[in-house]
C-alpha positions as semicolon CSV with decimal commas, in nm:
position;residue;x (nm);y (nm);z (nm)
1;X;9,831;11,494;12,541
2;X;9,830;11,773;12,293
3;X;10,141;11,977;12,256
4;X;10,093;12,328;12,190
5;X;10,274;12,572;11,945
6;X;10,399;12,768;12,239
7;X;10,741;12,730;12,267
8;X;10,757;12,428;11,999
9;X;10,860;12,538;11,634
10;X;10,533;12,506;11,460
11;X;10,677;12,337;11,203
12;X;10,737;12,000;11,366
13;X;10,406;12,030;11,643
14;X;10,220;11,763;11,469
15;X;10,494;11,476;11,464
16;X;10,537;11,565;11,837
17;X;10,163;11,537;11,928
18;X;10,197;11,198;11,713
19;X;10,524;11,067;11,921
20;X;10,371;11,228;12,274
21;X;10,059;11,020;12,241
22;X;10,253;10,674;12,252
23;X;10,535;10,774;12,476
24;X;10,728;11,074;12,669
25;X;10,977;11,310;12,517
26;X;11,202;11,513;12,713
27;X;11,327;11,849;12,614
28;X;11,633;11,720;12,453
29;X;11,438;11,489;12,244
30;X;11,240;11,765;12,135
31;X;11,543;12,007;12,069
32;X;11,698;11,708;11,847
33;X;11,368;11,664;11,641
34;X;11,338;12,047;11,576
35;X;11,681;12,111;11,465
36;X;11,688;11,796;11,238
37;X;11,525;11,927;10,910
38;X;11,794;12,113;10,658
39;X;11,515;12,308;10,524
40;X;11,153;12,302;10,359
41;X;11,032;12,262;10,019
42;X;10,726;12,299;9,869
43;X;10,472;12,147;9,607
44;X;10,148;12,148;9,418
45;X;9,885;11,958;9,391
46;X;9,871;11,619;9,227
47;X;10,246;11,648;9,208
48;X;10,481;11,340;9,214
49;X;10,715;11,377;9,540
50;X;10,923;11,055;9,499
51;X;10,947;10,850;9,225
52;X;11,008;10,471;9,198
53;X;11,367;10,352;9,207
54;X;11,492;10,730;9,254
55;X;11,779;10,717;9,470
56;X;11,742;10,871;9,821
57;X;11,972;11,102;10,050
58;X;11,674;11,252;10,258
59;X;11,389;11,199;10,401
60;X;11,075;11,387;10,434
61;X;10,892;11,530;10,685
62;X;10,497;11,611;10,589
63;X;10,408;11,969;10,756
64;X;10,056;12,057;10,584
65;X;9,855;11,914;10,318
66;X;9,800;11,528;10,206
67;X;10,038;11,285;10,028
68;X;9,969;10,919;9,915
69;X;10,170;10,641;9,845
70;X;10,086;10,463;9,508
71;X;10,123;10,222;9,229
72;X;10,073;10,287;8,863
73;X;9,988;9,961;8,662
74;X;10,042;9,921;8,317
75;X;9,654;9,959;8,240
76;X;9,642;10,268;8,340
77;X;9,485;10,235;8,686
78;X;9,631;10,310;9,015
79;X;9,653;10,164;9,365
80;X;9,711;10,397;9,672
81;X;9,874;10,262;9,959
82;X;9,839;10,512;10,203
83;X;9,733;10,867;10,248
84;X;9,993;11,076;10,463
85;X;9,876;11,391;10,693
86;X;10,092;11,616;10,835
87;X;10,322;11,498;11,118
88;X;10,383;11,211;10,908
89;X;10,779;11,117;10,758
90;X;10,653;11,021;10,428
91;X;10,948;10,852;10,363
92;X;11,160;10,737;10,643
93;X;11,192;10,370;10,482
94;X;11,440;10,534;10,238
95;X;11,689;10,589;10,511
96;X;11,805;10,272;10,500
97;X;11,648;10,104;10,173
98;X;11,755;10,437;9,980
99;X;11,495;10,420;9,743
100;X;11,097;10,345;9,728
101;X;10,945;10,069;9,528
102;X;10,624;10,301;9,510
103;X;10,577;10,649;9,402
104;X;10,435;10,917;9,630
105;X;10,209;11,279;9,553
106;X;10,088;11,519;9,682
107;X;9,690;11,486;9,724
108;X;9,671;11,878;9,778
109;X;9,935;12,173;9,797
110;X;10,190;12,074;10,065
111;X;10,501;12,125;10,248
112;X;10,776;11,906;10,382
113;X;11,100;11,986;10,587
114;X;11,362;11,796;10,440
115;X;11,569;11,596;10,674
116;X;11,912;11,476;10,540
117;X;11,996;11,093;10,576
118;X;12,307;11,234;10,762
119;X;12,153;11,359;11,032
120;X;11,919;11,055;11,051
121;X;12,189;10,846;11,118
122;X;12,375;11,095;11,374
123;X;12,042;11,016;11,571
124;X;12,046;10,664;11,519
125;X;12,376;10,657;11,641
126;X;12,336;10,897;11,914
127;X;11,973;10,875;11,971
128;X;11,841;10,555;12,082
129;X;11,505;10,614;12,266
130;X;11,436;10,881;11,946
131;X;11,544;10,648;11,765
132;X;11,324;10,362;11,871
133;X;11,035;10,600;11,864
134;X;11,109;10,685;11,506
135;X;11,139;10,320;11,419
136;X;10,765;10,284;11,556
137;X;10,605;10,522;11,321
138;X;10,737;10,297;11,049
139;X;10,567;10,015;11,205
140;X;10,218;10,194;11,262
141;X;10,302;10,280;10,896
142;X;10,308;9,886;10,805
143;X;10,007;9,811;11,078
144;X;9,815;10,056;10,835
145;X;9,909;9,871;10,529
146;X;9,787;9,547;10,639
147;X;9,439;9,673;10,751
148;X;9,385;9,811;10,429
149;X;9,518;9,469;10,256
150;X;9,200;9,293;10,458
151;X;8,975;9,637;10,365
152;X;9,018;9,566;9,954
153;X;9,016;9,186;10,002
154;X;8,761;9,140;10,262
155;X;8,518;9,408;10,368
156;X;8,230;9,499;10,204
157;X;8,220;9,824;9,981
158;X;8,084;10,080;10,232
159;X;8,271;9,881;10,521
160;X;8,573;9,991;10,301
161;X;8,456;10,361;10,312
162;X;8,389;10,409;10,636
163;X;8,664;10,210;10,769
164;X;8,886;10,474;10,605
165;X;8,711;10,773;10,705
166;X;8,729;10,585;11,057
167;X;9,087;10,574;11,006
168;X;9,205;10,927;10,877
169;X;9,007;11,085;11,158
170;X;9,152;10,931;11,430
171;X;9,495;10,988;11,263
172;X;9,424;11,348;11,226
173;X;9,277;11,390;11,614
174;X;9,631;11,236;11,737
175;X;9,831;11,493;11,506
176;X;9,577;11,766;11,649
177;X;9,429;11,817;11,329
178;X;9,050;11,706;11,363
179;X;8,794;11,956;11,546
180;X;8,613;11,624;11,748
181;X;8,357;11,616;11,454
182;X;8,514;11,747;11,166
183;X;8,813;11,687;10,951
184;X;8,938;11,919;10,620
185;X;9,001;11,645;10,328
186;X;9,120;11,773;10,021
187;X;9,058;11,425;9,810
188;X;8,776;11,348;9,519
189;X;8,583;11,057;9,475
190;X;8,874;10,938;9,223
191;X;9,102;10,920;9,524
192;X;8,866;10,763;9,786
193;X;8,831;10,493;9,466
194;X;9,195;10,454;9,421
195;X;9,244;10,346;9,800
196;X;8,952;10,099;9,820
197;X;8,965;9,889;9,539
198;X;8,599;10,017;9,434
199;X;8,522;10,221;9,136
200;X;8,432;10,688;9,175
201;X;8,068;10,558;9,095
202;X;8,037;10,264;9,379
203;X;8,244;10,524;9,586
204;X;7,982;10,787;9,524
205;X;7,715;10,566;9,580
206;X;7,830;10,427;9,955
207;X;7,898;10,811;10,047
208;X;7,550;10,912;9,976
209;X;7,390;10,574;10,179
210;X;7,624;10,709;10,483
211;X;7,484;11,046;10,404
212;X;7,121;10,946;10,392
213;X;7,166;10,686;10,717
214;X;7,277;11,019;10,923
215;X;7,644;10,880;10,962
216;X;7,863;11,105;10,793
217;X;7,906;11,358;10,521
218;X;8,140;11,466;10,278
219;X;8,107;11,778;10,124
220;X;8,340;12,009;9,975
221;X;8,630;11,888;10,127
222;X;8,521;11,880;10,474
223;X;8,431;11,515;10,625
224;X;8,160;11,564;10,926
225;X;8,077;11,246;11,141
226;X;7,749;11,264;11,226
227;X;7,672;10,936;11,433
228;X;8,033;10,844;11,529
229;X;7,880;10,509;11,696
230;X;7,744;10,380;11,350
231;X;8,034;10,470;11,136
232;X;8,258;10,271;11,373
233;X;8,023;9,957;11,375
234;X;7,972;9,952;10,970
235;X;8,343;9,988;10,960
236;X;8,421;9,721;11,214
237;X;8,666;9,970;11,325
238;X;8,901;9,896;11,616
239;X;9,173;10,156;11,648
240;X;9,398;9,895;11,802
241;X;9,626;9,877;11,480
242;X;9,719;10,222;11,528
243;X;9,859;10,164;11,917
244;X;9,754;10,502;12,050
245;X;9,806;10,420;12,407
246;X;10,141;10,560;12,621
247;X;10,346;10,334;12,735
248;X;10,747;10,345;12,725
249;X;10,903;10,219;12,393
């Protein structure tokens, strides 16, 4: 189910289409999660949102554009973790580990509402269905990381590619994001590189065999799946991992 902007603060719609998927809300749910951000703040692209080590007394709430999760090595390259979309608490791990032992950016221009540890533990304490519910994004969050751990050590190179196109679409279709064929995605080559393991040149190459097969496309920041079917079966994708069915947590 879908939830509307009508009488839900826009700013928060997309974490509630994410939490209304797996399980029910009630109102007061819903009234808790919308007064729970202090405040917004904004930044640009390719900025650094949390660094490594920085000590943490809020946590963030993604409400538009794209944010990754990364690690710098001393060579120079880097390693993304995870790509965030909005509806996503970039950093709800920090409540209680109060700090990151990655660094996250923004992919494009976004906004988060800022949520102060405070009032994440008022809810913990006071909460405990919301609670629960919150504790499951973190654990979609690690169900993610270990499907990309067998993408860069197991799957081939355009497996890789599609597997995460696979991935961020039906992500952004839960949030309400994703037209049924379509998705906006703001990332380069460089980036799409940086989360598989392969180089912007192998990257490049895979995108234009899925092009030329009539699978998908990627052009100017727009992603449009063209044979859904195929892209799934190249990708061995099974959106199990992401436990998208309702059921009471």
């Amino acid at each position: 189910m879908i939830i509307r902007v009508e009488g839900v603060r826009p700013m928060i719609v997309n974490l509630l289409n994410k939490l209304a998927r797996r399980d029910m809300l009630d109102e007061h749910e819903r009234a808790v999660l919308m007064a729970a951000p202090a405040g917004t703040k904004q930044f640009g692209p390719r900025r650094n949102i949390v660094r490594q080590g920085e000590p943490l007394t809020q946590s963030m709430l993604l409400l538009d554009g794209f944010v990754c999760r990364y690690i710098d090595l001393a060579d120079g390259k880097r390693q993304i973790l995870e790509f965030h979309m909005p509806g996503d608490f970039i950093d709800l791990q920090g409540f209680l580990l109060k700090s990151l032992e990655h660094n996250m950016a923004s992919v494009s221009p976004v906004t988060v509402a800022l949520v102060p540890h405070t009032t994440l533990r008022h809810i913990t304490e006071n909460e405990p269905h919301l609670t629960r519910l919150l504790w499951f994004t973190t654990l979609i969050d690690a169900a993610i990381h270990r499907q990309w751990i067998v993408s860069n050590g197991r799957r081939s190179a355009i497996a890789r590619v599609a597997h995460l196109m696979c991935e961020l679409d039906t992500r952004l279709d839960v949030a309400g994001l994703s037209d049924g064929n379509s998705f906006f995605l703001p990332f380069t080559q460089a980036d799409i590189a940086d989360a598989t393991g392969l180089t912007s040149i192998h990257v490049n190459r895979m995108l234009r065999v899925l092009r030329d097969d009539g699978v998908m496309t990627f052009r100017d920041g727009r992603v449009t799946i063209t044979n859904r079917p195929a892209l799934a079966d190249i990708a061995e994708f099974d959106p199990a991992y992401l436990y998208l069915h309702s059921e009471p947590r």
